[in-house]
JSON list of C-alpha atoms in Angstrom, two decimals:
[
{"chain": "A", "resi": 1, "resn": "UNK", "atom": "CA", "xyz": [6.19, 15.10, 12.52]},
{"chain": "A", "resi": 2, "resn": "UNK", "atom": "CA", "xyz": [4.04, 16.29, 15.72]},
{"chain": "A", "resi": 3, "resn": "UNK", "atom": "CA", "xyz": [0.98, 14.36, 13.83]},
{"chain": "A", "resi": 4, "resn": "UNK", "atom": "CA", "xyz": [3.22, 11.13, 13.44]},
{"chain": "A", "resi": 5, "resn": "UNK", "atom": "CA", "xyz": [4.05, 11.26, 17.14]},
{"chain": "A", "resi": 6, "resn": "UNK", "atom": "CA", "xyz": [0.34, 11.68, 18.17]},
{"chain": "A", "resi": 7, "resn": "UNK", "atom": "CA", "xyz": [-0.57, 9.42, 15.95]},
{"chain": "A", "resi": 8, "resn": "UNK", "atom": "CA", "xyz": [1.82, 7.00, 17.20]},
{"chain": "A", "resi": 9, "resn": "UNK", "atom": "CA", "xyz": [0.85, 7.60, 20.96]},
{"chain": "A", "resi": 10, "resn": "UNK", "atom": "CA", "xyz": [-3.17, 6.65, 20.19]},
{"chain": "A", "resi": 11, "resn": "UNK", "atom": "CA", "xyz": [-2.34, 3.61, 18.19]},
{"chain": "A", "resi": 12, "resn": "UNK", "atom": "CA", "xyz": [0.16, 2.35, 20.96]},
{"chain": "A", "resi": 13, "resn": "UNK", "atom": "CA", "xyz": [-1.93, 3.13, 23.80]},
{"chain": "A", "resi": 14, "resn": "UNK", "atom": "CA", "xyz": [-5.28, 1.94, 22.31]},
{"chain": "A", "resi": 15, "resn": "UNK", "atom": "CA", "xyz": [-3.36, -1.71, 21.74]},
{"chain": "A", "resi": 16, "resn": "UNK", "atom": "CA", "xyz": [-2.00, -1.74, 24.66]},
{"chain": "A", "resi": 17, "resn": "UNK", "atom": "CA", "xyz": [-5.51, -1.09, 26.10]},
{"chain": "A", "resi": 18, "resn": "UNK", "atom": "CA", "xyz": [-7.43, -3.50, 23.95]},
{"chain": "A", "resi": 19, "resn": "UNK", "atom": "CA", "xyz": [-5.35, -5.94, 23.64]},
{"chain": "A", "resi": 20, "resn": "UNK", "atom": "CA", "xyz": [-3.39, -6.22, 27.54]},
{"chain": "A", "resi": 21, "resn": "UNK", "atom": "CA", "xyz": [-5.10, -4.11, 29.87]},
{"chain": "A", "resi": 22, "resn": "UNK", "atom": "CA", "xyz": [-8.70, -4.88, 29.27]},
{"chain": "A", "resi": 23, "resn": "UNK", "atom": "CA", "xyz": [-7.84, -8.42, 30.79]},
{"chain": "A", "resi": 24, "resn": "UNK", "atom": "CA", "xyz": [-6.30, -7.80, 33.52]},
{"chain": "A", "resi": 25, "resn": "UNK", "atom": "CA", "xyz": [-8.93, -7.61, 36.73]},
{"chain": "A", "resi": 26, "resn": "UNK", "atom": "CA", "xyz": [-7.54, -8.39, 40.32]},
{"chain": "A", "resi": 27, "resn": "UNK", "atom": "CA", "xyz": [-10.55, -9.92, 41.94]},
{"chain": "A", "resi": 28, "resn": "UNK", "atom": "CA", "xyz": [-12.48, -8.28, 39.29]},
{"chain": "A", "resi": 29, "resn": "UNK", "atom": "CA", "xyz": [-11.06, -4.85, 40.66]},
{"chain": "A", "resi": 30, "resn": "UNK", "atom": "CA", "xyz": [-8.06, -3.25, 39.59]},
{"chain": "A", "resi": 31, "resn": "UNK", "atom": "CA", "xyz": [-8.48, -2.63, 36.13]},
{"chain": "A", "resi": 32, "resn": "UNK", "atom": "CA", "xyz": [-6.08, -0.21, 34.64]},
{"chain": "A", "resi": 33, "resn": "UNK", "atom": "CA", "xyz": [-7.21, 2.55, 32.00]},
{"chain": "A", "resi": 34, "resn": "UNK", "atom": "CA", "xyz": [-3.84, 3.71, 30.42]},
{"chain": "A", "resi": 35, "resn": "UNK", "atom": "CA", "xyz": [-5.51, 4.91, 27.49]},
{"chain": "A", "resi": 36, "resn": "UNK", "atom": "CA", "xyz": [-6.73, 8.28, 29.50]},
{"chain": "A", "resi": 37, "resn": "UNK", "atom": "CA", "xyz": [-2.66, 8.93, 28.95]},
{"chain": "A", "resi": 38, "resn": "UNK", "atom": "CA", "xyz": [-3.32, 10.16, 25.48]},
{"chain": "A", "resi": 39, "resn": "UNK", "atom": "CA", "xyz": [-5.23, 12.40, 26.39]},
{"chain": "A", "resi": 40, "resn": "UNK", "atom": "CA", "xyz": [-4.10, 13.84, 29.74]},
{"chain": "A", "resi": 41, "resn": "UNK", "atom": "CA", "xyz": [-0.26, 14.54, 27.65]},
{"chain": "A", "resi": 42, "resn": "UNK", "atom": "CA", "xyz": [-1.89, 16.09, 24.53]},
{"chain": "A", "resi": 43, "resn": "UNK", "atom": "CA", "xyz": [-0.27, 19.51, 23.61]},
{"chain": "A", "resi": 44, "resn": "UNK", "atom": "CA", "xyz": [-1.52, 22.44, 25.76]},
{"chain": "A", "resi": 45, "resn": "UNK", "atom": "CA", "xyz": [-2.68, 24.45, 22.97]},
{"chain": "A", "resi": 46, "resn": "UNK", "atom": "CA", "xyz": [-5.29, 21.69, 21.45]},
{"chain": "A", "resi": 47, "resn": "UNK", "atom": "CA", "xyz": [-8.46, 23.14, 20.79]},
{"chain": "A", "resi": 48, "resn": "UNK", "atom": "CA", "xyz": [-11.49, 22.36, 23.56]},
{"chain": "A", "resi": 49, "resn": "UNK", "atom": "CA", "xyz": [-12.68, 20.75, 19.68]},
{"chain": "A", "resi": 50, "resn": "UNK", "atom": "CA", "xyz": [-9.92, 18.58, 18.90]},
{"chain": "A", "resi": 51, "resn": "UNK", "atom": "CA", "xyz": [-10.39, 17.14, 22.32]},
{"chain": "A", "resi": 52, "resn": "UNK", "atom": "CA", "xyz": [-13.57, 16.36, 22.33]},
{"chain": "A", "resi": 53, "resn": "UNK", "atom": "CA", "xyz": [-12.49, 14.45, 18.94]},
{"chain": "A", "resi": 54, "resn": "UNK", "atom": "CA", "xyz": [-9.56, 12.52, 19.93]},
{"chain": "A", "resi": 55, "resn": "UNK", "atom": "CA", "xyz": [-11.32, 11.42, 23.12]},
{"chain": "A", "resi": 56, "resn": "UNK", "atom": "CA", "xyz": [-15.01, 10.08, 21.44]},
{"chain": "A", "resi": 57, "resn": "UNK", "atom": "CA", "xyz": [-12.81, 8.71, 18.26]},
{"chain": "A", "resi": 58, "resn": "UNK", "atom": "CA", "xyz": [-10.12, 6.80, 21.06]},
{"chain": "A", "resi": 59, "resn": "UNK", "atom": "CA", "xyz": [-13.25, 5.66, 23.46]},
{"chain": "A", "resi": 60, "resn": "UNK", "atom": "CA", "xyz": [-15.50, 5.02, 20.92]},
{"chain": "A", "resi": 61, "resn": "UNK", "atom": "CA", "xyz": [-12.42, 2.25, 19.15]},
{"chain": "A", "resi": 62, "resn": "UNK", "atom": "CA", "xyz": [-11.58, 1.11, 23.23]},
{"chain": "A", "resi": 63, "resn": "UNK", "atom": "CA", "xyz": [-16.20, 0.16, 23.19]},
{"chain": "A", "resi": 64, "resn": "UNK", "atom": "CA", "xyz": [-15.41, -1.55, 19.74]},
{"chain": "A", "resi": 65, "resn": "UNK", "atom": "CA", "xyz": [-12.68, -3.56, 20.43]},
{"chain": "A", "resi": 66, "resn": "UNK", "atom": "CA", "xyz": [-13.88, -4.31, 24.61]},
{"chain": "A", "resi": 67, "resn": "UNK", "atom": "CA", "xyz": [-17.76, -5.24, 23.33]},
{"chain": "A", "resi": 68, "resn": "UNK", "atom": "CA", "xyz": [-18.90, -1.74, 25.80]},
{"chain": "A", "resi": 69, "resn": "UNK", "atom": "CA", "xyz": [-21.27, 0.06, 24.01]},
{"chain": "A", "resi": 70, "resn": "UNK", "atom": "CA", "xyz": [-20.53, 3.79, 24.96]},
{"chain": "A", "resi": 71, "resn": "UNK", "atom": "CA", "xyz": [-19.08, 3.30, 28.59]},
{"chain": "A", "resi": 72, "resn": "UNK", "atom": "CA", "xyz": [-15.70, 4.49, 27.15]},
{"chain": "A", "resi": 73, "resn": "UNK", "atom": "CA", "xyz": [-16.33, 6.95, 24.51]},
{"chain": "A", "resi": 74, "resn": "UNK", "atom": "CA", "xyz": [-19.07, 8.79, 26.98]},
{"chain": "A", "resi": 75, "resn": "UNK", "atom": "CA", "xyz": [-15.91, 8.51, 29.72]},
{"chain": "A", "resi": 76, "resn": "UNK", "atom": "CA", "xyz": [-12.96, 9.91, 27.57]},
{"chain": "A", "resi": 77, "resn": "UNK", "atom": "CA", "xyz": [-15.14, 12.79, 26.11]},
{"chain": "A", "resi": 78, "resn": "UNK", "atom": "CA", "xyz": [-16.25, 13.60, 29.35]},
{"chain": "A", "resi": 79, "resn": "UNK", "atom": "CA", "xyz": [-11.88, 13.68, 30.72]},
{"chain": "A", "resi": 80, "resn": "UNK", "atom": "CA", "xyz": [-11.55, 15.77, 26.96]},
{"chain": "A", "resi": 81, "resn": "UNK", "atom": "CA", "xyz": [-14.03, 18.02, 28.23]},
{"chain": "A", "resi": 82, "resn": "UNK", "atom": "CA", "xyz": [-12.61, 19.13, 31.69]},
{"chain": "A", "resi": 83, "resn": "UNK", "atom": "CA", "xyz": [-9.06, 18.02, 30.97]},
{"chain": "A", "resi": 84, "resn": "UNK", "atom": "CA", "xyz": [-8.05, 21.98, 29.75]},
{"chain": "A", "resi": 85, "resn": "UNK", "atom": "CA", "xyz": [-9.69, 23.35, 33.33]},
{"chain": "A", "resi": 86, "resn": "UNK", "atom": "CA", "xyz": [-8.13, 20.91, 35.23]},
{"chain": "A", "resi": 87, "resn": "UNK", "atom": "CA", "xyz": [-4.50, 21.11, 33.66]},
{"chain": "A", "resi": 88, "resn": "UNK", "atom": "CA", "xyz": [-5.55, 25.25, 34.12]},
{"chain": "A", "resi": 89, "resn": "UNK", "atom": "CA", "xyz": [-5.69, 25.05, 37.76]},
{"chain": "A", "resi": 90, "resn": "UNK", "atom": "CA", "xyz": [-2.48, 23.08, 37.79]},
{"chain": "A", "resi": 91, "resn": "UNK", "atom": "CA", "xyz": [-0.49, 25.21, 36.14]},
{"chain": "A", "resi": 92, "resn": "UNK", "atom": "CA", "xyz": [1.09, 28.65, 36.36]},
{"chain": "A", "resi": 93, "resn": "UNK", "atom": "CA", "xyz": [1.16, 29.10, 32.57]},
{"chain": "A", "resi": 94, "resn": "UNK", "atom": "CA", "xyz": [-1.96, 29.74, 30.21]},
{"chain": "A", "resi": 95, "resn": "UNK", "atom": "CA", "xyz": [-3.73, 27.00, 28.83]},
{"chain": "A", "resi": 96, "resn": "UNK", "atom": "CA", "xyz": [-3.05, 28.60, 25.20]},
{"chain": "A", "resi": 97, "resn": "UNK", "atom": "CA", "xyz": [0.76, 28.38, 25.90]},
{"chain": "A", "resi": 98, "resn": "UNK", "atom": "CA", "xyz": [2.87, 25.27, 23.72]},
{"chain": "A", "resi": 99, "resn": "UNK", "atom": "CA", "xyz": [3.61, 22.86, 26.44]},
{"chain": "A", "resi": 100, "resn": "UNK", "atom": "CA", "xyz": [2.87, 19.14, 26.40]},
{"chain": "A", "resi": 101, "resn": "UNK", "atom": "CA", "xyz": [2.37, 18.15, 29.84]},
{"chain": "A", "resi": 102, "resn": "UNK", "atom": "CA", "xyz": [4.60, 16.13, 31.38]},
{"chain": "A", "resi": 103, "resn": "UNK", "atom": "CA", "xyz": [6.73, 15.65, 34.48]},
{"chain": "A", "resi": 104, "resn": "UNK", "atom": "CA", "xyz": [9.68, 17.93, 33.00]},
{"chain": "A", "resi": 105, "resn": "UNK", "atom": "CA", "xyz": [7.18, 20.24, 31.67]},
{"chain": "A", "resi": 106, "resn": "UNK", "atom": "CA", "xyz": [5.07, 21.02, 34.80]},
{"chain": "A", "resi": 107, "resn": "UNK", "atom": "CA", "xyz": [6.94, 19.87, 37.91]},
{"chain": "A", "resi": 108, "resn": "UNK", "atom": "CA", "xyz": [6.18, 16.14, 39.74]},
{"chain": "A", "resi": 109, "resn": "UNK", "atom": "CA", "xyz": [3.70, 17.94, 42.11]},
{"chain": "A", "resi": 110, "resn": "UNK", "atom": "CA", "xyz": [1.55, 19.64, 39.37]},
{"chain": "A", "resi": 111, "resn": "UNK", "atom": "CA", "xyz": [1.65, 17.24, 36.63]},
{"chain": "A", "resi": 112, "resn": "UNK", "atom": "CA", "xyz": [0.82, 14.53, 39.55]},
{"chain": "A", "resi": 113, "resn": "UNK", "atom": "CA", "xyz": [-2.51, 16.77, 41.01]},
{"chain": "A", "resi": 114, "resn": "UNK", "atom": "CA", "xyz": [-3.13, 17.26, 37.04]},
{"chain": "A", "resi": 115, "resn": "UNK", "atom": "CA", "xyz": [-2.54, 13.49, 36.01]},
{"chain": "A", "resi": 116, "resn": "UNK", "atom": "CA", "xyz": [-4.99, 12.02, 39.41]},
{"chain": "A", "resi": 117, "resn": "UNK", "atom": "CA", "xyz": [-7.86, 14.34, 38.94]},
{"chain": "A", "resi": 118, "resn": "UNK", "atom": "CA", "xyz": [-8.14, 13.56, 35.58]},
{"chain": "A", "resi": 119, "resn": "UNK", "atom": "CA", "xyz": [-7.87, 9.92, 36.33]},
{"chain": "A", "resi": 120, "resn": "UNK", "atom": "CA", "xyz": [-10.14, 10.49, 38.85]},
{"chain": "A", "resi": 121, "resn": "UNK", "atom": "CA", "xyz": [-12.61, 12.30, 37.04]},
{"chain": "A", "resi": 122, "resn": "UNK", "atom": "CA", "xyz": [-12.98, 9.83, 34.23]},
{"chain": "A", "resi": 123, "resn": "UNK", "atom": "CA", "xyz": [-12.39, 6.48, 36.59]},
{"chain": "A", "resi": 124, "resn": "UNK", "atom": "CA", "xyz": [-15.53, 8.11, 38.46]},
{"chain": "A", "resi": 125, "resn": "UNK", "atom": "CA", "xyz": [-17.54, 8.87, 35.22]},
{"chain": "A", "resi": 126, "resn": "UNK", "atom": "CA", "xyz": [-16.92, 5.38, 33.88]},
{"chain": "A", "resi": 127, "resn": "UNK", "atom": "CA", "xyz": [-17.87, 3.42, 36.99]},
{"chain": "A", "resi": 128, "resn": "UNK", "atom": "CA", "xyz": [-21.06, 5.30, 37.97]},
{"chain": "A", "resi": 129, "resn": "UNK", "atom": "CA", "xyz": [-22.17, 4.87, 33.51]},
{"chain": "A", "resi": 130, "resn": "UNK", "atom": "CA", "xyz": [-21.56, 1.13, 34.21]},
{"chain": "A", "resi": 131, "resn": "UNK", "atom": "CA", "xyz": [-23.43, 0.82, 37.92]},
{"chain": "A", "resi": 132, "resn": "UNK", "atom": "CA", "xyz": [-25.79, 3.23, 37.05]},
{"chain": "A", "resi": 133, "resn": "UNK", "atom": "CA", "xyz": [-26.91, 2.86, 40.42]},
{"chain": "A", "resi": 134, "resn": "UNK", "atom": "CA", "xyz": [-26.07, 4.02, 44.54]},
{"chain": "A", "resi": 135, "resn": "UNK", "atom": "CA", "xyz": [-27.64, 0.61, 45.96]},
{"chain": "A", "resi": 136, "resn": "UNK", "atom": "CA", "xyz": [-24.53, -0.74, 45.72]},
{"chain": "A", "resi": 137, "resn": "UNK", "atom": "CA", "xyz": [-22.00, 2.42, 46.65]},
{"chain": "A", "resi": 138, "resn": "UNK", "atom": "CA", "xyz": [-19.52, 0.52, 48.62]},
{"chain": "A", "resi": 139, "resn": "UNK", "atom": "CA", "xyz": [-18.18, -2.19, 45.96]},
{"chain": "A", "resi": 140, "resn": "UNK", "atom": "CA", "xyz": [-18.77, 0.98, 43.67]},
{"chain": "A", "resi": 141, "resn": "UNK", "atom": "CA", "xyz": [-16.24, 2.97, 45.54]},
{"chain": "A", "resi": 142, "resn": "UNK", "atom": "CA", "xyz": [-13.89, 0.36, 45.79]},
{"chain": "A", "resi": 143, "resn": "UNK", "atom": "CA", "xyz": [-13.62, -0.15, 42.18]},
{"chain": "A", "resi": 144, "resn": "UNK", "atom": "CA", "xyz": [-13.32, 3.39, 41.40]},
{"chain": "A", "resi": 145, "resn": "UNK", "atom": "CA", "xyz": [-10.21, 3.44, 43.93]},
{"chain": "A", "resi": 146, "resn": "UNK", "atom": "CA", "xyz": [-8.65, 0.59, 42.79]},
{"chain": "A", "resi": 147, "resn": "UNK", "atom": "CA", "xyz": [-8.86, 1.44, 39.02]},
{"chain": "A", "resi": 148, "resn": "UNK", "atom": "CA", "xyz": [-7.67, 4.58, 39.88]},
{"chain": "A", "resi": 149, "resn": "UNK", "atom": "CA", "xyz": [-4.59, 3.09, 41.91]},
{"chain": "A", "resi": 150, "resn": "UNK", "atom": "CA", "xyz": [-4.36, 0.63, 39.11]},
{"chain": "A", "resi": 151, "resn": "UNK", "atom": "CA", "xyz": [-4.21, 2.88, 36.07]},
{"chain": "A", "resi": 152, "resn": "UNK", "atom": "CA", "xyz": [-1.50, 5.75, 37.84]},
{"chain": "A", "resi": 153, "resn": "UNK", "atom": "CA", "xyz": [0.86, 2.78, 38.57]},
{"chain": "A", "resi": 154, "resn": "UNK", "atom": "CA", "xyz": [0.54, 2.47, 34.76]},
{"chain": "A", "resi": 155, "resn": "UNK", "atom": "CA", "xyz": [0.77, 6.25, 34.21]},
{"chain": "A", "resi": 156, "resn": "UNK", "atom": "CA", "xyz": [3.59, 6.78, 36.44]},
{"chain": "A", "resi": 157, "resn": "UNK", "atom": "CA", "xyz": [5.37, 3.66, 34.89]},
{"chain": "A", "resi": 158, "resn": "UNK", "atom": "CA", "xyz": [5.15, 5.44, 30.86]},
{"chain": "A", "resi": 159, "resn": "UNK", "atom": "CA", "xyz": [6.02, 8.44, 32.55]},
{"chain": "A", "resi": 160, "resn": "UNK", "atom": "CA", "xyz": [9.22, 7.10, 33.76]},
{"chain": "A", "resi": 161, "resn": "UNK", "atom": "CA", "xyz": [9.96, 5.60, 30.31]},
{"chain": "A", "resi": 162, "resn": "UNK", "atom": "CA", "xyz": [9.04, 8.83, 28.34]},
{"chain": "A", "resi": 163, "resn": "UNK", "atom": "CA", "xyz": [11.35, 11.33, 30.35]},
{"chain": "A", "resi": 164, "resn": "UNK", "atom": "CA", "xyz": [14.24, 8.91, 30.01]},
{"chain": "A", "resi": 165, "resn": "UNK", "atom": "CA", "xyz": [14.00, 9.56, 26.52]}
]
């Protein structure tokens, strides 16, 4: 049943991605990333392996579908990779504990720190892949910021939806 649910999450989330978000660009800023969700509310206990699997598979089909040959895939394997440390330093529990992170899980400070790094992190990663450059840092910046503003109003807005469940 757990493998139905995941299964269901990555499906949803990589339509919605694909098919909604990737179009939506305020002034060619603002471009939300909800598919980092997926992988920022897997189960605690999912191997550093498993990650790294779910993340490549779900940015590799996000490069497929949005014509970006690697931008995404590189991105969410890189979140995959520190999402366990991050969600460590977050939490009060150990990382091998069964917990699926969440608001009710973690507390609204914690899972919030936990939920903006990692959007950070991968926001960053996938911005500075695409510019591969500094000689333009400042329209850089901004973009990082607003698709990191963009994508937790997104997070906080499934969030909201899930824990009325």
């Amino acid at each position: 049943m757990q493998a139905i649910y995941r299964l269901g999450w990555f499906v949803g989330l990589l339509l919605v991605q694909v098919l909604v978000l990737n179009h939506i660009h305020v002034g060619e800023y603002a471009t939300p990333f909800l598919y980092t969700y997926f992988l920022l509310i897997l189960d605690a206990d999912t191997s550093r392996a498993k990650m790294l699997l779910w993340g490549f598979l779900l940015g590799l089909l996000i490069d497929i579908f949005g014509n970006t040959p690697g931008l995404n895939a590189s991105a969410a394997t890189f979140l995959a990779l520190v999402r366990n440390p991050l969600l460590r330093s977050q939490t009060m529990r150990d990382v091998a504990d069964d917990f699926t992170p969440s608001v009710r899980t973690m507390g609204f400070s914690p899972f919030a720190r936990y939920v903006v790094a990692g959007v950070f992190l991968h926001i960053l990663f996938l911005q500075l892949l695409d510019a591969f450059s500094f000689a333009r840092w400042m329209p850089l910046l901004w973009k990082v910021l607003t698709d990191t503003a963009a994508t937790l109003v997104c997070v906080a807005g499934v969030e909201m939806m899930r824990r009325k469940r």
